CSV table of N, CA and C and ligand atoms in Angstrom, one decimal:
chain,number,residue,atom,x,y,z
A,1,UNK,N,-9.0,-11.1,59.4
A,1,UNK,CA,-9.5,-10.6,58.2
A,1,UNK,C,-10.2,-9.3,58.5
A,2,UNK,N,-9.8,-8.2,57.8
A,2,UNK,CA,-10.5,-6.9,58.0
A,2,UNK,C,-11.7,-6.8,57.0
A,3,UNK,N,-12.8,-6.4,57.6
A,3,UNK,CA,-14.0,-6.3,56.8
A,3,UNK,C,-14.2,-4.9,56.2
A,4,UNK,N,-13.6,-3.9,56.8
A,4,UNK,CA,-13.7,-2.5,56.2
A,4,UNK,C,-15.0,-1.9,56.7
A,5,UNK,N,-15.2,-0.6,56.3
A,5,UNK,CA,-16.4,0.0,56.8
A,5,UNK,C,-17.6,-0.3,55.8
A,6,UNK,N,-18.8,0.1,56.2
A,6,UNK,CA,-20.0,-0.2,55.5
A,6,UNK,C,-19.9,0.3,54.0
A,7,UNK,N,-19.4,1.5,53.9
A,7,UNK,CA,-19.4,2.1,52.5
A,7,UNK,C,-18.5,1.4,51.6
A,8,UNK,N,-17.3,1.0,52.1
A,8,UNK,CA,-16.4,0.2,51.3
A,8,UNK,C,-16.9,-1.1,50.9
A,9,UNK,N,-17.7,-1.8,51.8
A,9,UNK,CA,-18.2,-3.1,51.5
A,9,UNK,C,-19.4,-2.9,50.5
A,10,UNK,N,-20.2,-1.9,50.7
A,10,UNK,CA,-21.3,-1.7,49.7
A,10,UNK,C,-20.8,-1.4,48.3
A,11,UNK,N,-19.6,-0.8,48.3
A,11,UNK,CA,-19.0,-0.4,47.0
A,11,UNK,C,-18.6,-1.6,46.2
A,12,UNK,N,-18.5,-2.8,46.8
A,12,UNK,CA,-18.2,-4.0,46.1
A,12,UNK,C,-19.3,-4.6,45.4
A,13,UNK,N,-20.6,-4.2,45.7
A,13,UNK,CA,-21.7,-4.7,45.0
A,13,UNK,C,-21.8,-4.2,43.6
A,14,UNK,N,-22.5,-4.9,42.7
A,14,UNK,CA,-22.7,-4.4,41.4
A,14,UNK,C,-24.2,-4.4,41.2
A,15,UNK,N,-24.6,-3.6,40.2
A,15,UNK,CA,-26.1,-3.4,40.0
A,15,UNK,C,-26.4,-3.5,38.5
A,16,UNK,N,-27.5,-4.2,38.2
A,16,UNK,CA,-28.0,-4.2,36.9
A,16,UNK,C,-29.2,-3.3,37.0
A,17,UNK,N,-29.1,-2.1,36.5
A,17,UNK,CA,-30.1,-1.1,36.6
A,17,UNK,C,-31.1,-1.1,35.5
A,18,UNK,N,-32.4,-1.3,35.9
A,18,UNK,CA,-33.5,-1.3,34.9
A,18,UNK,C,-33.9,0.1,34.6
A,19,UNK,N,-33.1,0.8,33.8
A,19,UNK,CA,-33.4,2.2,33.6
A,19,UNK,C,-34.8,2.5,33.1
A,20,UNK,N,-35.4,3.5,33.8
A,20,UNK,CA,-36.7,3.9,33.4
A,20,UNK,C,-37.8,3.0,33.9
A,21,UNK,N,-37.5,2.0,34.7
A,21,UNK,CA,-38.5,1.1,35.2
A,21,UNK,C,-38.3,0.9,36.7
A,22,UNK,N,-38.7,1.9,37.5
A,22,UNK,CA,-38.4,1.9,38.9
A,22,UNK,C,-39.2,0.8,39.6
A,23,UNK,N,-38.7,0.3,40.6
A,23,UNK,CA,-39.4,-0.7,41.4
A,23,UNK,C,-39.9,-0.1,42.7
A,24,UNK,N,-39.7,1.2,42.9
A,24,UNK,CA,-40.1,1.9,44.1
A,24,UNK,C,-40.9,3.2,43.7
A,25,UNK,N,-42.0,3.4,44.2
A,25,UNK,CA,-42.8,4.6,44.0
A,25,UNK,C,-43.3,5.1,45.3
A,26,UNK,N,-43.2,6.4,45.5
A,26,UNK,CA,-43.7,7.0,46.8
A,26,UNK,C,-45.0,7.8,46.4
A,27,UNK,N,-46.0,7.6,47.2
A,27,UNK,CA,-47.2,8.4,47.1
A,27,UNK,C,-46.9,9.6,48.0
A,28,UNK,N,-46.6,10.7,47.4
A,28,UNK,CA,-46.1,11.9,48.1
A,28,UNK,C,-47.2,12.4,49.1
A,29,UNK,N,-48.4,12.4,48.8
A,29,UNK,CA,-49.5,12.9,49.6
A,29,UNK,C,-49.5,12.1,50.9
A,30,UNK,N,-49.6,10.8,50.8
A,30,UNK,CA,-49.7,9.9,52.0
A,30,UNK,C,-48.4,9.9,52.8
A,31,UNK,N,-47.3,9.9,52.1
A,31,UNK,CA,-46.0,9.9,52.7
A,31,UNK,C,-45.8,11.2,53.6
A,32,UNK,N,-46.3,12.3,53.0
A,32,UNK,CA,-46.2,13.6,53.8
A,32,UNK,C,-47.1,13.6,55.0
A,33,UNK,N,-48.3,13.1,54.8
A,33,UNK,CA,-49.4,13.2,55.8
A,33,UNK,C,-49.0,12.2,57.0
A,34,UNK,N,-48.3,11.1,56.7
A,34,UNK,CA,-48.1,10.1,57.7
A,34,UNK,C,-46.7,10.2,58.3
A,35,UNK,N,-45.8,11.1,57.7
A,35,UNK,CA,-44.5,11.2,58.2
A,35,UNK,C,-43.6,10.1,57.6
A,36,UNK,N,-44.2,9.3,56.8
A,36,UNK,CA,-43.4,8.2,56.2
A,36,UNK,C,-42.2,8.7,55.4
A,37,UNK,N,-42.4,9.8,54.6
A,37,UNK,CA,-41.4,10.3,53.7
A,37,UNK,C,-40.1,10.6,54.5
A,38,UNK,N,-40.2,11.3,55.6
A,38,UNK,CA,-39.0,11.7,56.3
A,38,UNK,C,-38.4,10.5,57.0
A,39,UNK,N,-39.3,9.6,57.4
A,39,UNK,CA,-38.8,8.3,58.1
A,39,UNK,C,-37.9,7.5,57.0
A,40,UNK,N,-38.4,7.5,55.8
A,40,UNK,CA,-37.7,6.7,54.8
A,40,UNK,C,-36.3,7.3,54.6
A,41,UNK,N,-36.1,8.6,54.7
A,41,UNK,CA,-34.8,9.2,54.4
A,41,UNK,C,-33.8,8.8,55.5
A,42,UNK,N,-34.4,8.4,56.7
A,42,UNK,CA,-33.5,8.0,57.8
A,42,UNK,C,-33.2,6.5,57.9
A,43,UNK,N,-34.1,5.7,57.5
A,43,UNK,CA,-33.9,4.2,57.7
A,43,UNK,C,-33.2,3.5,56.6
A,44,UNK,N,-33.3,4.0,55.4
A,44,UNK,CA,-32.7,3.2,54.3
A,44,UNK,C,-31.2,3.1,54.4
A,45,UNK,N,-30.6,2.0,54.4
A,45,UNK,CA,-29.2,1.8,54.5
A,45,UNK,C,-28.4,2.3,53.3
A,46,UNK,N,-29.1,2.4,52.2
A,46,UNK,CA,-28.5,2.7,50.9
A,46,UNK,C,-28.7,4.2,50.5
A,47,UNK,N,-29.4,4.9,51.4
A,47,UNK,CA,-29.8,6.3,51.1
A,47,UNK,C,-30.5,6.5,49.8
A,48,UNK,N,-31.4,5.6,49.6
A,48,UNK,CA,-32.2,5.7,48.3
A,48,UNK,C,-33.2,6.9,48.3
A,49,UNK,N,-33.7,7.3,49.5
A,49,UNK,CA,-34.7,8.4,49.6
A,49,UNK,C,-34.0,9.7,50.1
A,50,UNK,N,-34.5,10.8,49.5
A,50,UNK,CA,-34.0,12.1,49.8
A,50,UNK,C,-35.1,13.0,49.9
A,51,UNK,N,-35.2,13.9,50.9
A,51,UNK,CA,-36.2,14.9,51.0
A,51,UNK,C,-35.8,16.1,50.2
A,52,UNK,N,-36.6,16.6,49.3
A,52,UNK,CA,-36.2,17.7,48.5
A,52,UNK,C,-36.7,19.0,49.2
A,53,UNK,N,-36.2,20.1,48.7
A,53,UNK,CA,-36.6,21.4,49.4
A,53,UNK,C,-38.1,21.7,49.5
A,54,UNK,N,-38.8,21.1,48.5
A,54,UNK,CA,-40.3,21.3,48.6
A,54,UNK,C,-41.0,20.3,49.4
A,55,UNK,N,-40.2,19.4,50.0
A,55,UNK,CA,-40.8,18.4,50.9
A,55,UNK,C,-41.1,17.1,50.2
A,56,UNK,N,-41.0,17.0,48.9
A,56,UNK,CA,-41.3,15.8,48.2
A,56,UNK,C,-40.1,14.8,48.5
A,57,UNK,N,-40.3,13.5,48.3
A,57,UNK,CA,-39.3,12.5,48.5
A,57,UNK,C,-38.9,12.0,47.2
A,58,UNK,N,-37.6,12.1,46.9
A,58,UNK,CA,-37.1,11.6,45.6
A,58,UNK,C,-36.5,10.2,45.9
A,59,UNK,N,-36.5,9.4,44.8
A,59,UNK,CA,-36.1,8.0,45.0
A,59,UNK,C,-34.9,7.7,44.0
A,60,UNK,N,-33.8,7.2,44.5
A,60,UNK,CA,-32.7,6.8,43.6
A,60,UNK,C,-32.7,5.3,43.6
A,61,UNK,N,-33.7,4.7,42.9
A,61,UNK,CA,-33.9,3.3,43.0
A,61,UNK,C,-32.7,2.4,42.6
A,62,UNK,N,-31.9,2.9,41.8
A,62,UNK,CA,-30.7,2.1,41.3
A,62,UNK,C,-29.8,1.7,42.4
A,63,UNK,N,-29.8,2.4,43.6
A,63,UNK,CA,-28.9,2.0,44.7
A,63,UNK,C,-29.6,1.1,45.7
A,64,UNK,N,-30.8,0.6,45.4
A,64,UNK,CA,-31.5,-0.2,46.4
A,64,UNK,C,-30.8,-1.6,46.6
A,65,UNK,N,-30.8,-1.9,47.9
A,65,UNK,CA,-30.2,-3.2,48.3
A,65,UNK,C,-31.2,-4.3,48.4
A,66,UNK,N,-32.5,-4.0,48.2
A,66,UNK,CA,-33.6,-5.0,48.2
A,66,UNK,C,-33.7,-5.7,49.6
A,67,UNK,N,-33.5,-4.9,50.6
A,67,UNK,CA,-33.6,-5.4,52.0
A,67,UNK,C,-35.0,-5.5,52.4
A,68,UNK,N,-35.9,-4.6,51.9
A,68,UNK,CA,-37.3,-4.7,52.2
A,68,UNK,C,-37.7,-3.8,53.4
A,69,UNK,N,-36.7,-3.2,54.1
A,69,UNK,CA,-37.0,-2.5,55.3
A,69,UNK,C,-38.1,-1.3,55.1
A,70,UNK,N,-37.9,-0.6,54.0
A,70,UNK,CA,-38.8,0.5,53.7
A,70,UNK,C,-40.2,0.0,53.5
A,71,UNK,N,-40.4,-1.1,52.8
A,71,UNK,CA,-41.7,-1.6,52.6
A,71,UNK,C,-42.4,-2.1,53.9
A,72,UNK,N,-41.6,-2.6,54.8
A,72,UNK,CA,-42.1,-3.1,56.1
A,72,UNK,C,-42.5,-1.9,57.0
A,73,UNK,N,-41.8,-0.8,56.9
A,73,UNK,CA,-42.0,0.3,57.8
A,73,UNK,C,-42.9,1.4,57.3
A,74,UNK,N,-43.2,1.5,56.0
A,74,UNK,CA,-44.0,2.6,55.4
A,74,UNK,C,-45.5,2.4,55.8
A,75,UNK,N,-46.1,3.6,56.0
A,75,UNK,CA,-47.5,3.6,56.2
A,75,UNK,C,-48.3,3.0,55.0
A,76,UNK,N,-49.4,2.3,55.3
A,76,UNK,CA,-50.2,1.8,54.2
A,76,UNK,C,-50.5,2.8,53.1
A,77,UNK,N,-50.2,2.4,51.9
A,77,UNK,CA,-50.5,3.3,50.7
A,77,UNK,C,-49.5,4.3,50.4
A,78,UNK,N,-48.4,4.4,51.2
A,78,UNK,CA,-47.4,5.5,51.0
A,78,UNK,C,-46.3,5.0,50.1
A,79,UNK,N,-46.2,3.7,49.9
A,79,UNK,CA,-45.1,3.2,49.1
A,79,UNK,C,-45.5,2.0,48.3
A,80,UNK,N,-45.1,2.0,47.0
A,80,UNK,CA,-45.2,0.8,46.2
A,80,UNK,C,-43.8,0.3,46.0
A,81,UNK,N,-43.6,-0.9,46.4
A,81,UNK,CA,-42.3,-1.5,46.4
A,81,UNK,C,-42.4,-3.0,45.9
A,82,UNK,N,-41.6,-3.4,45.0
A,82,UNK,CA,-41.5,-4.8,44.6
A,82,UNK,C,-40.1,-5.1,44.1
A,83,UNK,N,-39.7,-6.3,44.0
A,83,UNK,CA,-38.3,-6.6,43.5
A,83,UNK,C,-38.2,-6.2,42.1
A,84,UNK,N,-37.0,-5.8,41.7
A,84,UNK,CA,-36.7,-5.5,40.3
A,84,UNK,C,-37.1,-6.7,39.4
A,85,UNK,N,-37.4,-6.4,38.1
A,85,UNK,CA,-37.7,-7.5,37.2
A,85,UNK,C,-36.5,-8.4,36.9
A,86,UNK,N,-36.8,-9.7,36.7
A,86,UNK,CA,-35.8,-10.6,36.2
A,86,UNK,C,-34.5,-10.6,37.0
A,87,UNK,N,-33.4,-10.5,36.3
A,87,UNK,CA,-32.1,-10.5,36.9
A,87,UNK,C,-31.6,-9.1,37.2
A,88,UNK,N,-32.5,-8.1,37.2
A,88,UNK,CA,-32.1,-6.8,37.5
A,88,UNK,C,-31.9,-6.5,39.0
A,89,UNK,N,-31.2,-5.4,39.3
A,89,UNK,CA,-31.0,-5.1,40.7
A,89,UNK,C,-29.7,-5.4,41.2
A,90,UNK,N,-29.5,-5.5,42.6
A,90,UNK,CA,-28.2,-5.6,43.2
A,90,UNK,C,-27.7,-7.0,43.1
A,91,UNK,N,-26.4,-7.1,43.0
A,91,UNK,CA,-25.7,-8.4,43.1
A,91,UNK,C,-24.6,-8.2,44.2
A,92,UNK,N,-24.8,-9.0,45.3
A,92,UNK,CA,-23.9,-8.8,46.4
A,92,UNK,C,-22.6,-9.5,46.1
A,93,UNK,N,-21.5,-8.8,46.5
A,93,UNK,CA,-20.2,-9.3,46.3
A,93,UNK,C,-19.5,-9.8,47.6
A,94,UNK,N,-20.2,-9.4,48.7
A,94,UNK,CA,-19.6,-9.7,50.0
A,94,UNK,C,-20.6,-9.7,51.1
A,95,UNK,N,-20.5,-10.5,52.1
A,95,UNK,CA,-21.4,-10.5,53.2
A,95,UNK,C,-22.6,-11.5,53.0
B,1,SF4,S1,-35.4,-2.1,50.2
B,1,SF4,FE1,-33.8,-1.5,51.6
B,1,SF4,S2,-32.2,-0.6,50.4
B,1,SF4,FE2,-34.0,-0.7,49.1
B,1,SF4,S3,-35.0,1.3,49.3
B,1,SF4,FE3,-35.9,0.0,50.8
B,1,SF4,S4,-34.7,0.3,52.7
B,1,SF4,FE4,-33.5,1.1,51.0
């Protein structure tokens, strides 16, 4: 059985997006001061975080896989993270 690459496997997931109700917020000041912001852009498997030209970290929360890695790795106070409300968020189709 061929598993395919990570991107093709992730593409099989579906998402119930809670528009306008993010479950992830970055404290830009603390994230910048601690290096957490740049670190987040490198560790997230779903590429939820992106560093903008002005150094702020943008969040594409709809793509979150709810693995919790960012929450575990972020400096204290730099990130607010919780699971999406109710039945919202990712639905895994494989793996
Ligand atoms: S929980 Fe996982 S997938 Fe979601 S933003 Fe954090 S590192 Fe990325």
